[in-house]
Short mmCIF file of C-alpha atoms in Angstrom, two decimals:
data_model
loop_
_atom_site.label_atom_id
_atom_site.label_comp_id
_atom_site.label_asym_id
_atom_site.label_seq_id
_atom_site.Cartn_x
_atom_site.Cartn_y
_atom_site.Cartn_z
CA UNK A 74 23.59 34.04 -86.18
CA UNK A 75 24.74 33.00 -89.64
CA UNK A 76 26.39 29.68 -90.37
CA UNK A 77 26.92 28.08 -87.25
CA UNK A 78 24.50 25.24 -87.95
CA UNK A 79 26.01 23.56 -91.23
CA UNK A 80 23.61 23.00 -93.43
CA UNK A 81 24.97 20.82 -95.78
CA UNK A 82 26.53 17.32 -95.96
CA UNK A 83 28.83 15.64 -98.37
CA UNK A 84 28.50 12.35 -99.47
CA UNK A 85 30.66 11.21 -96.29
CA UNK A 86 27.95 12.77 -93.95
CA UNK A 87 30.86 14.87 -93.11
CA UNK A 88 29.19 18.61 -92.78
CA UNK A 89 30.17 21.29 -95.33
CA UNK A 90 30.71 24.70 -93.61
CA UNK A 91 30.35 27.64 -96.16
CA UNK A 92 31.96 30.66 -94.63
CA UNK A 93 29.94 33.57 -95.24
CA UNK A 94 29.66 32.68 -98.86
CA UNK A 95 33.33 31.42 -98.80
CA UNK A 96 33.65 28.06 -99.83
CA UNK A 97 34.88 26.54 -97.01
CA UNK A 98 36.69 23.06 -95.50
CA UNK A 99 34.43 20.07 -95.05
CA UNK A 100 34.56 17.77 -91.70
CA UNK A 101 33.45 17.66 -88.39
CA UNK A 102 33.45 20.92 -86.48
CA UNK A 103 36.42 19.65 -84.19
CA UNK A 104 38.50 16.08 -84.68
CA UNK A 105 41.62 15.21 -82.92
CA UNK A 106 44.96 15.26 -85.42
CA UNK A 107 47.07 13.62 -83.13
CA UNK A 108 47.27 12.33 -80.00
CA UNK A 109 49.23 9.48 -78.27
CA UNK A 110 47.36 6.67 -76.01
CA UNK A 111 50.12 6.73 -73.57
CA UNK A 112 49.52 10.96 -73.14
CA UNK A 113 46.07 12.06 -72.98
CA UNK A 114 47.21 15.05 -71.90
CA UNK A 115 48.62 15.95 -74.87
CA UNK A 116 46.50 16.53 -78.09
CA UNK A 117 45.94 18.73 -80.81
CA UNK A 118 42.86 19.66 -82.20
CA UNK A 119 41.50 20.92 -85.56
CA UNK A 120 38.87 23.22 -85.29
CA UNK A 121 36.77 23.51 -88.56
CA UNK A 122 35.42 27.07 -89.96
CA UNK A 123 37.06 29.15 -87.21
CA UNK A 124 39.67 31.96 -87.12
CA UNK A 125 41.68 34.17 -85.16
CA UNK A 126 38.91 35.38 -83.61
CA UNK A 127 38.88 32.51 -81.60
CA UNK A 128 41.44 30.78 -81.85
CA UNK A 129 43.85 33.05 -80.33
CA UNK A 130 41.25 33.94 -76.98
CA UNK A 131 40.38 30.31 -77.05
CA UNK A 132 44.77 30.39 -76.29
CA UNK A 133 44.90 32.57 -74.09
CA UNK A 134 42.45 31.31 -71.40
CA UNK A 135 43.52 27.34 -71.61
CA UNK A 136 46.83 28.74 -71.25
CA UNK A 137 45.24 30.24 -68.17
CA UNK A 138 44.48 26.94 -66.65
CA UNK A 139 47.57 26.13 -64.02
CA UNK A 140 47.13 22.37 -65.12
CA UNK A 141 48.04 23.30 -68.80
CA UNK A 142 51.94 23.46 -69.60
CA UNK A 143 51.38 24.68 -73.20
CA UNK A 144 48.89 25.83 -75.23
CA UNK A 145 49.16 27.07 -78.78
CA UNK A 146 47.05 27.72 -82.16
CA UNK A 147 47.75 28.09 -85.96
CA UNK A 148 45.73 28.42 -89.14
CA UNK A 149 48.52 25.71 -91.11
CA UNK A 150 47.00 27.61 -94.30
CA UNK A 151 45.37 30.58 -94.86
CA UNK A 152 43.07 29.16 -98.10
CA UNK A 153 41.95 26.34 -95.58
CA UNK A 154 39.14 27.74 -92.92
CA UNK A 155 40.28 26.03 -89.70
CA UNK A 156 42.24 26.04 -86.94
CA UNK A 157 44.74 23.89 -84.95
CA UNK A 158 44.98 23.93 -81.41
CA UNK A 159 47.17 22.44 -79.32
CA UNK A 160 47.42 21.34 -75.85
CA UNK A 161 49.83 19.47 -73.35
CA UNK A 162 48.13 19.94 -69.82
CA UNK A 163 50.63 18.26 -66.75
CA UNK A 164 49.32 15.48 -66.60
CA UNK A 165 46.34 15.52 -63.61
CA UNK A 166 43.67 16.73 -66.51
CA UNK A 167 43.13 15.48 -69.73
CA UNK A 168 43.78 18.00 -73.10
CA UNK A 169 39.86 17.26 -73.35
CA UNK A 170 38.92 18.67 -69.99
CA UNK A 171 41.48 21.32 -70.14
CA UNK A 172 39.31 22.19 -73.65
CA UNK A 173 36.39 22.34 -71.89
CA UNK A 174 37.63 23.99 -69.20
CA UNK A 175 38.71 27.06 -71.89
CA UNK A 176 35.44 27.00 -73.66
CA UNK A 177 33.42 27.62 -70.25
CA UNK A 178 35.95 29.55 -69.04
CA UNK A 179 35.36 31.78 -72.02
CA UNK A 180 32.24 31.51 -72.27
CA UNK A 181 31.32 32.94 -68.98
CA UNK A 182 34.03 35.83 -69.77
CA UNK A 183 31.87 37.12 -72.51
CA UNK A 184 28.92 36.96 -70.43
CA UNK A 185 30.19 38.76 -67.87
CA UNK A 186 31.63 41.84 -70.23
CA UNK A 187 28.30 41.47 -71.75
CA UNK A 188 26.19 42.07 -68.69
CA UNK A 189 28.51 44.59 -67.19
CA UNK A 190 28.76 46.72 -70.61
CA UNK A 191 24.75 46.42 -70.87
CA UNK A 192 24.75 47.69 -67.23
CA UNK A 193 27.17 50.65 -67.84
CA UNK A 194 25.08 51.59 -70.89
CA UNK A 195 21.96 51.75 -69.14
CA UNK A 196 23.99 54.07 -66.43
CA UNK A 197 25.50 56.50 -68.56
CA UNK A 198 22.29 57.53 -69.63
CA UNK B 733 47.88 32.51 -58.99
CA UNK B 734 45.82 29.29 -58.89
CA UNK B 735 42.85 28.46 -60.77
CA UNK B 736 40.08 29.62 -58.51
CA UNK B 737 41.55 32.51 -58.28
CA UNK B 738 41.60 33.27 -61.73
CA UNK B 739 38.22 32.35 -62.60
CA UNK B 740 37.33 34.77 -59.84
CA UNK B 741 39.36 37.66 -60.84
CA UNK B 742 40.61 37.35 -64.25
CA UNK B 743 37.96 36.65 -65.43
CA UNK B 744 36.09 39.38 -64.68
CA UNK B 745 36.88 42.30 -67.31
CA UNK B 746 35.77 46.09 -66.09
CA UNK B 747 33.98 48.23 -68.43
CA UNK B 748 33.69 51.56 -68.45
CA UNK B 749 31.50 53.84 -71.09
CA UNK B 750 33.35 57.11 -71.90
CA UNK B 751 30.86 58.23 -74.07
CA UNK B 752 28.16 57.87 -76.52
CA UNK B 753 26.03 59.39 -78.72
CA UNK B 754 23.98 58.71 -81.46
CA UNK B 755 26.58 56.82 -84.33
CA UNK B 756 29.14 56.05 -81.91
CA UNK B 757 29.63 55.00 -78.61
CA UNK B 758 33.27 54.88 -76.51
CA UNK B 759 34.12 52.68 -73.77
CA UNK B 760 37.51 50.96 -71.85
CA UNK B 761 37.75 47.32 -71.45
CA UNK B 762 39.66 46.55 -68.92
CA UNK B 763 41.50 43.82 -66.81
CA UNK B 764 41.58 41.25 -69.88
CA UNK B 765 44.09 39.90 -72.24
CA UNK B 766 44.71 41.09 -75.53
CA UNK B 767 43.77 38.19 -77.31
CA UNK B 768 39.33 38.89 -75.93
CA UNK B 769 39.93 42.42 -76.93
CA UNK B 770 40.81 41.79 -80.16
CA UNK B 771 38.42 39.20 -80.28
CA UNK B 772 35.48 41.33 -79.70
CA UNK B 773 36.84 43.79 -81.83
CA UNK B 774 36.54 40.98 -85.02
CA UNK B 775 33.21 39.54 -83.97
CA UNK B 776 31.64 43.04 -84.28
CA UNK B 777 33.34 44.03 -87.65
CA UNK B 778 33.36 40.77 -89.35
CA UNK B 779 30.54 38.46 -88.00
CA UNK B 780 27.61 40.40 -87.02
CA UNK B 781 24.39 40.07 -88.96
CA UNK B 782 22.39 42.41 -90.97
CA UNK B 783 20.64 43.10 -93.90
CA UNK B 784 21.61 44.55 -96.93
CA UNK B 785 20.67 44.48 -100.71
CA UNK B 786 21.82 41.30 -102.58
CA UNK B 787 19.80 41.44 -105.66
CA UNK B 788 18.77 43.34 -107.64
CA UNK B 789 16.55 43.20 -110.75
CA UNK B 790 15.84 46.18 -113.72
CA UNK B 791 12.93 47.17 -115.33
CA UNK B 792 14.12 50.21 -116.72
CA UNK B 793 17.44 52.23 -116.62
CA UNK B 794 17.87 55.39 -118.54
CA UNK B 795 19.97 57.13 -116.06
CA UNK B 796 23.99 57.81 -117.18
CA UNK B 797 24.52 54.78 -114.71
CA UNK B 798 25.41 51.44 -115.25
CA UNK B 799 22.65 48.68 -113.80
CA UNK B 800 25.82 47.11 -112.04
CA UNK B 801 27.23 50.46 -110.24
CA UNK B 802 23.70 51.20 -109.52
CA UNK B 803 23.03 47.56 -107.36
CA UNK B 804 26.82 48.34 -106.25
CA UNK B 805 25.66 51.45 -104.68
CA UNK B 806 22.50 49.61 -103.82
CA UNK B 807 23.73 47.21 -101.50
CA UNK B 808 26.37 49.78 -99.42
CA UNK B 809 22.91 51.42 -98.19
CA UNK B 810 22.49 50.74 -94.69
CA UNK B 811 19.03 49.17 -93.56
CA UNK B 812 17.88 48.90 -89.94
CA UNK B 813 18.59 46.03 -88.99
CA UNK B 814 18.31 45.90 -84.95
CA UNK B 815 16.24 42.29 -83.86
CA UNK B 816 16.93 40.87 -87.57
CA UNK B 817 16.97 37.53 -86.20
CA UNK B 818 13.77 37.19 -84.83
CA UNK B 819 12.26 39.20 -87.90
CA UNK B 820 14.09 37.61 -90.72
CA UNK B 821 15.18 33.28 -88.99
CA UNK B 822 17.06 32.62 -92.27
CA UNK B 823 19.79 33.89 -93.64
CA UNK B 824 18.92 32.56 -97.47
CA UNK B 825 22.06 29.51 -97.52
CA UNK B 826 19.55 28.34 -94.05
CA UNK B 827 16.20 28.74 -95.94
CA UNK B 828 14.33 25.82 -97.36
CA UNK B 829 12.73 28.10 -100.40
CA UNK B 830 14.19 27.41 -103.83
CA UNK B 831 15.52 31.53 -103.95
CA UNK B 832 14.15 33.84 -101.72
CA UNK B 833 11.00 34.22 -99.40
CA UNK B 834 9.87 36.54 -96.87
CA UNK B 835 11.71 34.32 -93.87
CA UNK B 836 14.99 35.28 -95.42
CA UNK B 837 14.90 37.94 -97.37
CA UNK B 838 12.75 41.80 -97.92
CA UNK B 839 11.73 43.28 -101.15
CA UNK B 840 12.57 47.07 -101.71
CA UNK B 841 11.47 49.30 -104.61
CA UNK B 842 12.85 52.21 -106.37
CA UNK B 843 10.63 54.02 -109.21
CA UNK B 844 11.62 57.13 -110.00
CA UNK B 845 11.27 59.31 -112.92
CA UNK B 846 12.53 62.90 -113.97
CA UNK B 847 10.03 65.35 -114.70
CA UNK B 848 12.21 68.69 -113.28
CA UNK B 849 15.35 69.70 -114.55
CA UNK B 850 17.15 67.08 -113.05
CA UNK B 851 16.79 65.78 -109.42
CA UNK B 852 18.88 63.09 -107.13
CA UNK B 853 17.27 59.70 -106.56
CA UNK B 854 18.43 59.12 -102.79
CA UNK B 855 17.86 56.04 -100.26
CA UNK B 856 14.74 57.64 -99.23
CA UNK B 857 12.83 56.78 -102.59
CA UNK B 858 13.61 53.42 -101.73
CA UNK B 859 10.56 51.14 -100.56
CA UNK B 860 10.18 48.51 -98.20
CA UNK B 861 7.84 46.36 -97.88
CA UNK B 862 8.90 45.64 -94.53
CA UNK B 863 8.02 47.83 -91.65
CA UNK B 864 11.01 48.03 -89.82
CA UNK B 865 13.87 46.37 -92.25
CA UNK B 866 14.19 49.52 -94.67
CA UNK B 867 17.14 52.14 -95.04
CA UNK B 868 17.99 54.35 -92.32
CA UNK B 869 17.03 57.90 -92.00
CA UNK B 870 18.40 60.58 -90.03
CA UNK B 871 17.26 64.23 -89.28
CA UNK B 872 20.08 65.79 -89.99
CA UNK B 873 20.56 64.55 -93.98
CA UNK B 874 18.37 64.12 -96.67
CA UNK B 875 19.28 60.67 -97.72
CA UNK B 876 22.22 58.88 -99.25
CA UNK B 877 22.84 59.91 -102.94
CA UNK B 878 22.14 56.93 -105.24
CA UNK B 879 22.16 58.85 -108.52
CA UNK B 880 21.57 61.77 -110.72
CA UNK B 881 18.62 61.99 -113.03
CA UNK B 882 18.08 64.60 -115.68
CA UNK B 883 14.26 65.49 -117.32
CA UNK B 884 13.31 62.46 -118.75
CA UNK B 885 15.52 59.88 -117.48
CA UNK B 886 14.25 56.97 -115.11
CA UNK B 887 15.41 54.36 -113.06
CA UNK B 888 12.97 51.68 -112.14
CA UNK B 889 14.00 48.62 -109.77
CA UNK B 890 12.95 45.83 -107.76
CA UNK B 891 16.49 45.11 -104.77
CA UNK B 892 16.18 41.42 -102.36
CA UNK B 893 17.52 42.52 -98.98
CA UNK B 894 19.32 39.25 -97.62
CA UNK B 895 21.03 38.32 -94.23
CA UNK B 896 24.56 38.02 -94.07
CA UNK B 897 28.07 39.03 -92.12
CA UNK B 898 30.66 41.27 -93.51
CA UNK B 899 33.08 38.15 -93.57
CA UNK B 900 31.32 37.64 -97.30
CA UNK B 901 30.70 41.24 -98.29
CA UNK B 902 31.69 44.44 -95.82
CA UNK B 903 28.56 46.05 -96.97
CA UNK B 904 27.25 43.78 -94.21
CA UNK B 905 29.25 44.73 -91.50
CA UNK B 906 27.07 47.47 -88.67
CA UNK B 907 30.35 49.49 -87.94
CA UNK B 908 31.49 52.29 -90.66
CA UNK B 909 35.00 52.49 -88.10
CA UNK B 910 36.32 50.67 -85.20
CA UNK B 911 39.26 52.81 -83.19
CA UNK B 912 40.88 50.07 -81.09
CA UNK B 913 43.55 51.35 -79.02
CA UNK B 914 45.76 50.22 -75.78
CA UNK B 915 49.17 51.55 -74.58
CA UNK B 916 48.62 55.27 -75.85
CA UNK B 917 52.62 56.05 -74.68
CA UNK B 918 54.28 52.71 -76.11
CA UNK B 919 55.39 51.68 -72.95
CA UNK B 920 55.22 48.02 -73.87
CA UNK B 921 56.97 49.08 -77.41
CA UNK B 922 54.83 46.94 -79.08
CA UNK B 923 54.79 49.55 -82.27
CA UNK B 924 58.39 51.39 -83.80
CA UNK B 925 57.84 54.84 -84.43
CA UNK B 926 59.12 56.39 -87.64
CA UNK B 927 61.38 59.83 -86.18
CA UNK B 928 62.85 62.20 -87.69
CA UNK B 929 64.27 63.94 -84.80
CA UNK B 930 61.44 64.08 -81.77
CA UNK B 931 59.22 61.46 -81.00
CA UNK B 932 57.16 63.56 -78.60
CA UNK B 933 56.58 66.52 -81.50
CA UNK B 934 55.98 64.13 -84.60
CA UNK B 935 53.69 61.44 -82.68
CA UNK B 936 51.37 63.09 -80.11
CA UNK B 937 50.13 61.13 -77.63
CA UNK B 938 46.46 60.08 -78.70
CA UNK B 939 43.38 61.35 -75.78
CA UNK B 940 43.67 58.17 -74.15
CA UNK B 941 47.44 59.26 -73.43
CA UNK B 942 45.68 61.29 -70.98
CA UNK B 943 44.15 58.05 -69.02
CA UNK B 944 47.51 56.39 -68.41
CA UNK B 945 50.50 57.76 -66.33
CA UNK B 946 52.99 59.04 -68.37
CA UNK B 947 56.37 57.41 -68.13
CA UNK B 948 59.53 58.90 -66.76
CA UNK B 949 62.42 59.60 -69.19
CA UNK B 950 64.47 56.84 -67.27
CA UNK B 951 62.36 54.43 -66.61
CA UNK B 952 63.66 50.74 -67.59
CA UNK B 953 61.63 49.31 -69.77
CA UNK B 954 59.72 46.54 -68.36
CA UNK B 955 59.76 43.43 -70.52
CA UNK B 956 57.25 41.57 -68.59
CA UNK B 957 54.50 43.91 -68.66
CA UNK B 958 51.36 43.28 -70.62
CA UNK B 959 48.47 45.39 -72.46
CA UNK B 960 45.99 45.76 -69.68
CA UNK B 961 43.84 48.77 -70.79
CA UNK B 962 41.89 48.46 -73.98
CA UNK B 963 39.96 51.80 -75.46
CA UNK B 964 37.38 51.53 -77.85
CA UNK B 965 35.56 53.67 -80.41
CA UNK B 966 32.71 52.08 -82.16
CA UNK B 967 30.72 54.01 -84.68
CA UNK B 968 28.18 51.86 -86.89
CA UNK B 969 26.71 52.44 -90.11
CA UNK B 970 22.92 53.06 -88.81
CA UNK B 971 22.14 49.55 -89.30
CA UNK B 972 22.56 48.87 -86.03
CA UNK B 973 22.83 50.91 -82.63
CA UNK B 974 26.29 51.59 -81.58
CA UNK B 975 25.72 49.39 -78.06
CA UNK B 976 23.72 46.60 -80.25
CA UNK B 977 26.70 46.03 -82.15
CA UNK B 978 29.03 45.30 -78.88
CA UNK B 979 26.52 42.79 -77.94
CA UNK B 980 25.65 41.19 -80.63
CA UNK B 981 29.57 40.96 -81.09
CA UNK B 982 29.70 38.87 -77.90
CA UNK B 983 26.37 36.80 -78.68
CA UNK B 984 28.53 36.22 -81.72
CA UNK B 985 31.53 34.63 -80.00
CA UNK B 986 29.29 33.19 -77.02
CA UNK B 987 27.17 31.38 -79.87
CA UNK B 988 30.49 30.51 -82.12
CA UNK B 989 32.19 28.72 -78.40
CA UNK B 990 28.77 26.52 -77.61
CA UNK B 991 28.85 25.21 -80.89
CA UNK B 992 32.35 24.05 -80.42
CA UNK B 993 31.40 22.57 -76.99
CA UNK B 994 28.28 20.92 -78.27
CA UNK B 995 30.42 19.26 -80.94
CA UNK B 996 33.59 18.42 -78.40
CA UNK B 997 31.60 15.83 -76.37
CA UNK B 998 32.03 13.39 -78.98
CA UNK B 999 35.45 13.60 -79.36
CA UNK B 1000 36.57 12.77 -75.84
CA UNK B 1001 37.22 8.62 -77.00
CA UNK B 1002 39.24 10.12 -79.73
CA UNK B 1003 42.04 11.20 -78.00
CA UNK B 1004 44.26 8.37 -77.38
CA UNK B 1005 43.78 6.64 -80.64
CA UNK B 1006 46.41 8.50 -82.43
CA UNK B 1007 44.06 10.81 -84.31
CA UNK B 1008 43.15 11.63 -87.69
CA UNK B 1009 46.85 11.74 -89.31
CA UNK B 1010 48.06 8.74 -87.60
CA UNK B 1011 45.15 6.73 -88.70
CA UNK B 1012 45.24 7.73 -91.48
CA UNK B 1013 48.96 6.08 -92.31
#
């Protein structure tokens, strides 16, 4: 698939993410904006050369997680390409983990309609 | 509802094809949130790969055309483009060559000159080089119209195919129309309708209405409830099979998540040290 590699670097090393020809933000994929030592629980994340075509599933199944209190996403400006996400889990997982919980989580839920649409298809026939 | 029990149920969406045929196929995702429906929904309009013209380069054009609506028309042609990743790796931003090359891009041709009266020049007198990457064809037309001639005029022109996503240009995008529909009686009144004095009469119920229960005339209106029930009608351009589409869609997405997750393991020691903005002052 198209641009999900970067391909270029600035003079940072920081890589350069060109949307689909749209000049786009440059950074790491995904950096913390803020946090607070004494809550790792709580953390919001920027997510670089992403949309609402993530960002708002990537919501909806953290929010999923019973250990996460809130969950929520913006795009702070719709010239720059990214995302923010933020969680506050309850304290007994870290805003990390409960990340990586929603990425897996999600990831397996595409997989799954995936296989099961691929498996209807092939039965309808 | 604890965890386990949503990764076991939940997460498991139900599919269910309604039908299909050649352009178009319909199905009902079901048992998910809105949020992966509509997420789908983008990945297949927005971010799937094909090819399409990009360049295009004139040796001779006597036709009433411009060169520039002629490579406008050019690249809105549709070109098979099912397996394009394993026949084209590069989309040409990727590629190592200096412009194009055969790893991320195909050469078509168009050479056509009037000796009739006057004939069409359609997407079948275009010429790939490539054996499968070329513009679709279809039994039941005779090509898409590209332009006019008249005796004597002549259009002669070398196109570059490239790889790309409709996110840059919509002439890459494989659907021509997405229907995306859930709720087909408003229950959850998530839309307003404009009346002028019946609802029923002015806004029929679409033929997914016929899926759901209708609701009673009294029934309280149940601020809790949630879009369950998504239908789908996905017709594509010819550039890709209806089904390939929908799954490349979801490769999309799958592809778009690992990235993030490969890149999240080194920002774990982050967390705690105030982050970018409070470093930063």
């Amino acid at each position: 698939m198209v641009m999900q590699e970067p391909a270029v670097q600035d003079e940072n090393g920081f890589d350069t993410y060109v949307n689909g020809g749209v000049p786009s933000t440059t950074g790491p994929k995904i950096e913390v904006v803020a946090s607070n030592e004494s809550d790792p629980g709580a953390a919001t994340f920027c997510i670089r050369d992403e949309d609402h075509t993530l960002g708002n599933a990537l919501r909806y199944i953290i929010m999923k997680n019973p250990a996460v209190e809130f969950c929520g996403y913006s795009i702070p400006h719709p010239s720059e390409y990214m995302v923010n996400l933020r969680i506050q889990t309850d304290g007994s997982i870290s805003a990390v983990d409960a990340l990586h919980r929603g990425l897996d989580d999600l990831i397996n839920l595409t997989s799954h309609i995936s296989s099961t649409f691929q498996d209807k298809v092939q039965a309808f026939k | 509802m604890n965890y386990s029990n949503f990764t076991q149920n939940a997460n498991k969406p139900f599919v269910s094809i309604t039908g299909q045929d050649q352009e178009s196929i319909s199905f009902i995702l079901s048992n998910t949130d809105l949020s992966v429906a509509n997420a789908i929904r983008r990945a297949m309009i927005a971010e799937v790969t094909t090819m399409a013209i990009d360049l295009v380069e004139f040796e001779n054009n006597t036709s009433v055309l411009t060169d520039e609506f002629i490579a406008h028309r050019l690249g809105l042609i549709p070109l098979f483009s099912s397996d394009v990743d394993t026949m084209i790796p590069f989309t040409s931003r990727e590629c190592s060559c200096q412009q194009y090359c055969p790893s991320c891009s195909v050469e078509l041709h168009l050479n056509v000159k009037c000796d009739q009266e006057s004939r069409s020049v359609t997407s079948n007198d275009l010429i790939s080089v490539h054996q499968q990457i070329k513009p679709i064809t279809s039994e039941s037309d005779s090509g898409i119209l590209i332009a006019k001639l008249v005796k004597g005029q002549e259009i002669s022109l070398r196109c570059i195919a490239k790889k790309g996503i409709a996110k840059e240009h919509a002439k890459w995008s494989p659907c021509a129309a997405v229907a995306f529909e859930y709720d087909p009686h408003n229950r959850l009144r998530h839309t307003t309708y404009w009346v002028e004095d019946d609802v029923k009469s002015e806004w029929p119920v679409s033929k997914n209405g016929e899926l759901e229960e209708e609701p009673a005339e009294d029934e309280p209106f149940d601020y809790l409830a949630k879009p369950n029930k998504f239908y789908y009608n996905v017709e594509t351009t010819g550039a890709l099979k209806p089904q390939e589409a929908i799954i490349a869609g979801l490769k999309v997405l799958q592809k778009k998540l690992a990235f993030i997750k490969k890149n999240v393991e080194g920002i774990a020691e982050e967390v705690g040290t105030g982050g970018v903005e409070e470093r930063m002052f």
